[in-house]
Amino acid sequence: MAMTYRAILLVVGLAALLGGCHRPMPPVAFHADGRPPRLSDWHVVEVHGGKLELNQGVVPYDLNTPLFTDYAHKLRTIWMPKGESAKYQPVDTLDFPVGTVISKTFYYPRAADGTFTDVLRTDDYSHDFAGQGLDLSRVHLVETRILARRKDGWVAFPYVWNNAQTEATLQRTGAVEPLTLVAADGSREDFNYVVPDESQCASCHAQDWVSRQVHPIGPKARHINKDYAYADGVQNQLEHLVKVGYLSGLPAMAGVPRDAVWNDPKAPLDARARAYFDINCGHCHNIHGAANTTGLSLIYGTPEDRHMGICKPPTAAGRGTGDHLFDIVPGQPDESIIPYRLSSAEPGVMMPELGRSTVHREGLALIRAWIAAQPGSCTPIH
């Protein structure tokens, strides 16, 4: 039976009412000073209709090789004021303008039939997303970190999500959340996910340990030179930033550096290991970083010699050496300090010192394989 005119009006009105329940977010709010108490005060990402959604103008991005954080998955975003853009840098972090807001949301896929604290240990991101945002029926939000580029430099803000997964609040002193990693074979690993406090944020994000000014780590050209599946199609991330007006000065792509994907079996072992060191260790282990006194440099472009730890004795003895004599002994991962420290989750022994409470088994296996493939030997110390 055909619908009456009155019935049609009723359906149209109901649809309009339901559609009006989901109002668009207010524009992104850049806070030039102060410490906003809620993540929603920024209007960068917000929860609506069971999804963590990105605001208009908020661009997601990813890294070729990400920093390991207890197997957490991460949603990274960039936003800039209208008319502003970052300047391309071949080696250092892109030169972002005042007003830039970078966010990184740490989350886990939920374990089927598990409790709220049961999360998956997996590299599979395929079920996480709903459009450009996250499907909250499938993921457990833990924290969102904001880096804001103010007039006097970058400022870090750690926000922790509530159990209702509706809002994240500022936790300047950090937080600890007990979780259980559930592997594909059903094995379980209890651990404490540690949200860093503001001073710990600075310890990793300070590119120069003298000034201790905070800088982003991930958005360097070599880390983000990769394709991303945007809402309007797949495109190289650097070219997409140019397209939306967020990047200027990008040279021909053939001349842009690119880190390898650490777990890509088609990439050379050396390139994969170097990329893993670069993102996980290089922010501290460089001539200006917090670990500059060690003489160990693990950043992009370091020669594969003593500067990178090959046959280099440690600057200090102690538990962190495991009684090993050199950072890297070619062909002998079991005699090398670096894999010994990567294999530990004990404070005072493990490396990196912050950002994890578990051992990255797959990353450790990569570094061990790389050391095992190194030619040569070390002269014993007498």
XYZ file of C-alpha atoms in Angstrom:
382
model
C 0.000 0.000 0.000
C 1.322 3.437 -0.904
C 2.392 5.632 1.989
C 0.132 8.569 2.779
C 1.464 12.091 2.593
C 1.236 12.338 6.381
C 3.223 9.103 6.804
C 5.926 10.370 4.446
C 6.242 13.565 6.464
C 6.544 11.482 9.635
C 9.365 9.334 8.180
C 11.229 12.364 6.853
C 10.889 14.128 10.189
C 12.110 11.087 12.112
C 15.130 10.738 9.812
C 15.973 14.396 10.311
C 15.641 14.004 14.065
C 17.917 10.948 14.141
C 20.410 12.623 11.852
C 20.460 15.645 14.107
C 21.534 13.510 17.066
C 25.041 13.362 15.640
C 26.181 16.929 15.444
C 29.524 17.784 13.876
C 32.378 18.604 16.223
C 33.181 22.242 16.907
C 36.334 23.401 15.087
C 39.680 22.232 16.450
C 40.658 24.470 19.374
C 44.335 25.361 19.641
C 45.177 26.389 23.221
C 48.028 28.885 23.152
C 48.509 28.561 26.915
C 47.210 26.637 29.910
C 46.597 22.921 30.310
C 43.169 21.871 29.054
C 41.796 19.262 31.493
C 39.967 17.149 28.898
C 40.979 15.767 25.532
C 37.657 16.979 24.120
C 38.724 20.557 24.886
C 40.935 20.302 21.778
C 38.214 18.876 19.485
C 40.844 16.884 17.582
C 39.384 13.413 18.147
C 36.133 12.728 19.971
C 33.782 9.828 20.665
C 30.492 9.888 18.761
C 28.138 7.004 18.020
C 30.509 4.306 19.196
C 33.441 5.627 17.205
C 36.508 7.720 17.926
C 36.173 10.238 15.114
C 38.612 12.716 13.594
C 37.552 16.331 13.237
C 37.523 18.177 9.942
C 41.059 19.025 8.849
C 42.609 16.412 11.154
C 44.823 14.215 8.967
C 45.770 10.662 10.032
C 49.234 9.310 9.328
C 51.371 6.267 10.025
C 55.058 5.321 10.243
C 57.014 2.825 8.159
C 58.493 1.428 11.369
C 56.755 2.501 14.599
C 58.105 2.865 18.120
C 57.240 -0.228 20.178
C 54.920 0.429 23.135
C 53.831 -2.861 24.704
C 52.166 -3.999 21.472
C 49.786 -1.013 21.558
C 48.221 0.089 18.293
C 48.346 3.813 17.516
C 46.220 6.331 15.663
C 48.329 9.384 14.787
C 46.971 12.692 13.514
C 48.156 16.158 12.450
C 46.182 19.407 12.384
C 47.357 22.896 11.450
C 45.665 26.296 11.393
C 44.175 27.352 8.077
C 46.797 28.809 5.757
C 49.744 27.328 7.683
C 52.010 24.520 6.554
C 55.071 22.609 7.702
C 58.374 22.961 5.854
C 60.066 19.852 4.495
C 63.250 18.726 6.240
C 65.380 15.942 4.713
C 66.608 14.510 8.046
C 65.057 16.294 11.026
C 61.394 16.460 12.040
C 59.242 18.485 9.629
C 59.338 22.169 10.593
C 55.810 22.638 11.919
C 54.276 26.100 12.404
C 52.981 27.559 15.653
C 49.430 26.300 16.139
C 50.108 22.715 15.059
C 48.424 19.972 17.096
C 49.698 16.390 16.810
C 47.822 13.580 18.525
C 48.646 9.924 19.125
C 45.992 7.613 20.524
C 47.225 4.351 22.074
C 44.719 1.500 22.007
C 44.418 -2.280 21.733
C 42.091 -4.584 19.824
C 39.759 -6.250 22.311
C 40.050 -9.963 22.985
C 36.929 -11.905 22.033
C 34.976 -13.137 25.053
C 37.491 -11.453 27.356
C 37.174 -8.905 30.125
C 37.698 -5.172 29.629
C 41.394 -5.562 30.450
C 41.991 -8.471 28.031
C 43.598 -7.104 24.870
C 45.124 -8.719 21.806
C 48.819 -9.025 21.065
C 48.639 -8.625 17.314
C 50.011 -6.545 14.436
C 46.690 -6.809 12.580
C 45.044 -3.386 12.209
C 42.398 -4.505 9.708
C 39.483 -4.587 12.197
C 40.344 -1.434 14.161
C 38.938 1.281 11.949
C 35.500 2.625 11.163
C 36.144 5.031 8.293
C 39.019 7.248 9.375
C 38.266 6.712 13.066
C 38.285 3.784 15.488
C 35.458 1.290 16.067
C 35.006 1.276 19.849
C 33.162 -2.047 19.768
C 36.474 -3.600 18.721
C 39.146 -1.563 20.511
C 40.130 -0.526 24.036
C 41.333 3.079 24.282
C 44.131 3.682 26.801
C 45.594 7.151 26.297
C 45.886 10.012 23.829
C 48.953 12.224 23.835
C 48.790 15.744 22.456
C 51.820 17.695 21.238
C 50.986 21.362 20.693
C 53.359 23.787 18.962
C 53.092 26.969 21.001
C 55.020 30.208 20.532
C 57.769 29.121 22.924
C 57.985 25.544 21.644
C 56.241 22.193 21.852
C 54.256 21.161 24.937
C 53.158 17.588 25.734
C 49.823 16.634 27.321
C 49.039 13.012 28.359
C 45.298 12.206 28.493
C 43.989 8.915 29.918
C 40.665 7.403 28.768
C 37.979 6.495 31.294
C 36.519 2.974 31.530
C 33.357 4.144 29.787
C 35.552 5.083 26.786
C 33.774 8.434 26.481
C 36.424 10.950 27.563
C 40.125 11.244 28.360
C 41.399 13.505 31.128
C 44.789 15.112 31.659
C 47.094 13.078 33.893
C 50.216 15.198 34.382
C 51.731 12.684 36.800
C 51.101 9.724 34.501
C 49.075 6.608 35.211
C 49.283 2.816 35.341
C 46.682 0.501 33.790
C 46.903 -3.274 34.402
C 46.195 -5.189 31.175
C 46.531 -8.737 29.873
C 47.945 -9.458 26.419
C 46.208 -12.388 24.738
C 48.095 -14.015 21.862
C 46.635 -15.888 18.890
C 47.426 -19.218 20.564
C 45.497 -18.185 23.688
C 48.554 -17.582 25.867
C 48.250 -14.669 28.282
C 50.729 -12.129 29.631
C 49.794 -9.744 32.457
C 51.562 -6.392 32.443
C 51.212 -2.802 33.599
C 50.722 -0.282 30.817
C 52.493 2.880 32.025
C 51.356 6.310 30.850
C 54.387 8.620 31.168
C 54.261 11.777 33.237
C 55.096 15.120 31.653
C 58.788 15.001 32.589
C 59.115 11.525 31.083
C 57.571 12.805 27.864
C 60.382 15.339 27.697
C 63.057 12.719 28.344
C 62.255 11.018 25.028
C 61.065 13.995 22.987
C 64.014 16.291 23.790
C 66.199 16.224 20.675
C 68.817 18.342 22.427
C 69.515 17.245 26.011
C 71.028 20.646 26.846
C 67.959 22.741 25.968
C 65.548 19.836 26.694
C 62.996 21.352 24.339
C 60.319 18.889 23.277
C 59.994 17.895 19.606
C 57.917 15.285 17.771
C 59.760 12.038 17.004
C 57.680 10.308 14.341
C 56.874 12.894 11.639
C 60.218 12.849 9.866
C 60.170 12.424 6.091
C 61.863 9.002 6.195
C 59.332 7.669 8.709
C 56.162 8.874 6.962
C 57.247 8.373 3.336
C 54.650 5.660 2.690
C 51.149 5.168 1.344
C 48.028 5.568 3.490
C 44.433 4.553 2.783
C 42.612 7.891 3.212
C 38.852 8.289 2.924
C 39.275 9.503 -0.679
C 41.800 6.849 -1.711
C 45.356 5.631 -1.245
C 48.129 8.231 -1.531
C 51.677 8.805 -0.352
C 51.457 10.601 3.011
C 53.938 13.359 2.145
C 52.180 14.061 -1.143
C 48.844 14.058 0.690
C 50.121 16.641 3.184
C 51.095 18.822 0.215
C 47.665 18.259 -1.327
C 45.800 19.454 1.769
C 48.154 22.413 2.280
C 50.005 21.034 5.306
C 53.482 20.695 3.717
C 55.655 22.891 1.520
C 59.058 22.390 -0.082
C 58.696 18.681 -0.815
C 61.300 17.711 -3.439
C 60.837 15.043 -6.095
C 59.884 11.824 -4.322
C 62.878 9.986 -5.771
C 65.099 12.144 -3.546
C 63.103 11.709 -0.327
C 64.576 9.218 2.199
C 62.500 6.271 3.317
C 62.989 3.945 6.268
C 62.293 0.276 5.734
C 59.328 -1.497 7.306
C 60.853 -3.467 10.170
C 58.781 -6.629 9.654
C 58.715 -6.659 5.838
C 60.388 -9.936 4.825
C 61.007 -8.543 1.334
C 63.181 -5.686 2.662
C 66.909 -6.232 3.344
C 67.693 -7.372 6.887
C 70.171 -4.522 7.382
C 67.645 -1.855 6.353
C 64.979 -3.315 8.636
C 67.283 -3.429 11.672
C 68.553 0.094 11.030
C 64.974 1.379 10.808
C 64.109 -0.374 14.085
C 67.101 1.183 15.858
C 66.331 4.587 14.337
C 62.779 4.909 15.666
C 63.135 2.975 18.934
C 66.573 4.124 20.080
C 67.784 7.041 17.968
C 65.879 9.776 19.820
C 68.170 9.177 22.842
C 71.220 7.558 21.265
C 72.603 10.446 19.216
C 75.221 13.146 19.817
C 72.621 15.562 21.241
C 70.270 13.120 22.987
C 69.837 11.955 26.559
C 72.239 9.027 25.982
C 74.957 11.066 24.265
C 77.513 10.194 26.965
C 77.397 6.517 25.947
C 79.084 7.206 22.616
C 76.472 4.980 20.978
C 74.568 6.438 18.013
C 71.624 4.528 16.574
C 70.079 7.186 14.360
C 69.584 7.099 10.619
C 72.878 7.301 8.706
C 75.272 6.244 11.496
C 78.201 4.256 10.039
C 78.209 0.575 10.949
C 81.305 0.786 13.094
C 82.095 1.502 16.730
C 79.760 4.522 16.669
C 76.897 2.094 16.195
C 78.152 -0.204 18.921
C 80.103 -2.743 16.892
C 82.968 -3.893 19.128
C 82.351 -0.847 21.356
C 82.786 -1.470 25.088
C 80.161 0.079 27.397
C 80.923 3.394 29.085
C 79.928 1.951 32.462
C 79.841 -1.551 33.914
C 76.878 -2.874 35.853
C 73.751 -4.965 35.568
C 72.900 -3.361 32.245
C 75.845 -5.076 30.546
C 74.987 -8.600 31.627
C 78.744 -9.075 31.995
C 79.115 -8.739 28.223
C 82.128 -6.849 26.879
C 80.741 -5.107 23.785
C 77.504 -3.485 22.662
C 77.534 -5.594 19.481
C 79.763 -8.606 18.808
C 79.502 -9.461 15.084
C 77.951 -12.872 14.574
C 77.287 -13.364 18.304
C 74.005 -11.917 19.591
C 74.305 -13.914 22.831
C 77.567 -12.073 23.606
C 76.181 -8.610 22.771
C 74.847 -6.048 25.244
C 72.130 -4.562 23.030
C 69.993 -7.722 22.613
C 70.571 -8.525 26.290
C 68.974 -5.219 27.256
C 66.201 -5.547 24.666
C 65.341 -8.957 26.121
C 64.760 -7.590 29.634
C 61.767 -5.841 31.190
C 63.649 -5.179 34.439
C 64.228 -1.499 35.410
C 67.916 -0.675 35.336
C 68.576 -3.323 32.711
C 66.041 -2.896 29.920
C 66.364 -0.612 26.954
C 64.592 1.561 26.068
C 64.257 2.649 29.689
C 60.776 4.127 29.165
C 57.757 3.277 27.069
C 57.463 -0.445 27.648
C 56.800 -3.021 30.353
C 57.021 -6.039 28.042
C 59.621 -7.457 25.680
C 59.093 -6.940 21.965
C 59.784 -10.522 20.962
C 59.616 -9.935 17.227
C 61.813 -6.817 17.385
C 64.344 -8.668 19.532
C 64.418 -11.513 17.000
C 65.112 -8.991 14.226
C 68.077 -7.432 16.030
C 69.479 -10.836 16.964
C 69.251 -11.974 13.338
C 70.975 -8.770 12.177
C 73.844 -9.198 14.666
C 74.185 -12.867 13.731
C 74.636 -11.820 10.091
C 77.378 -9.269 10.846
C 80.859 -10.300 9.659
C 84.058 -9.909 11.687
C 84.991 -10.283 15.331
C 86.022 -8.186 18.327
C 89.414 -8.090 19.995
C 89.035 -9.097 23.643
C 89.703 -6.431 26.259
C 92.646 -7.197 28.610
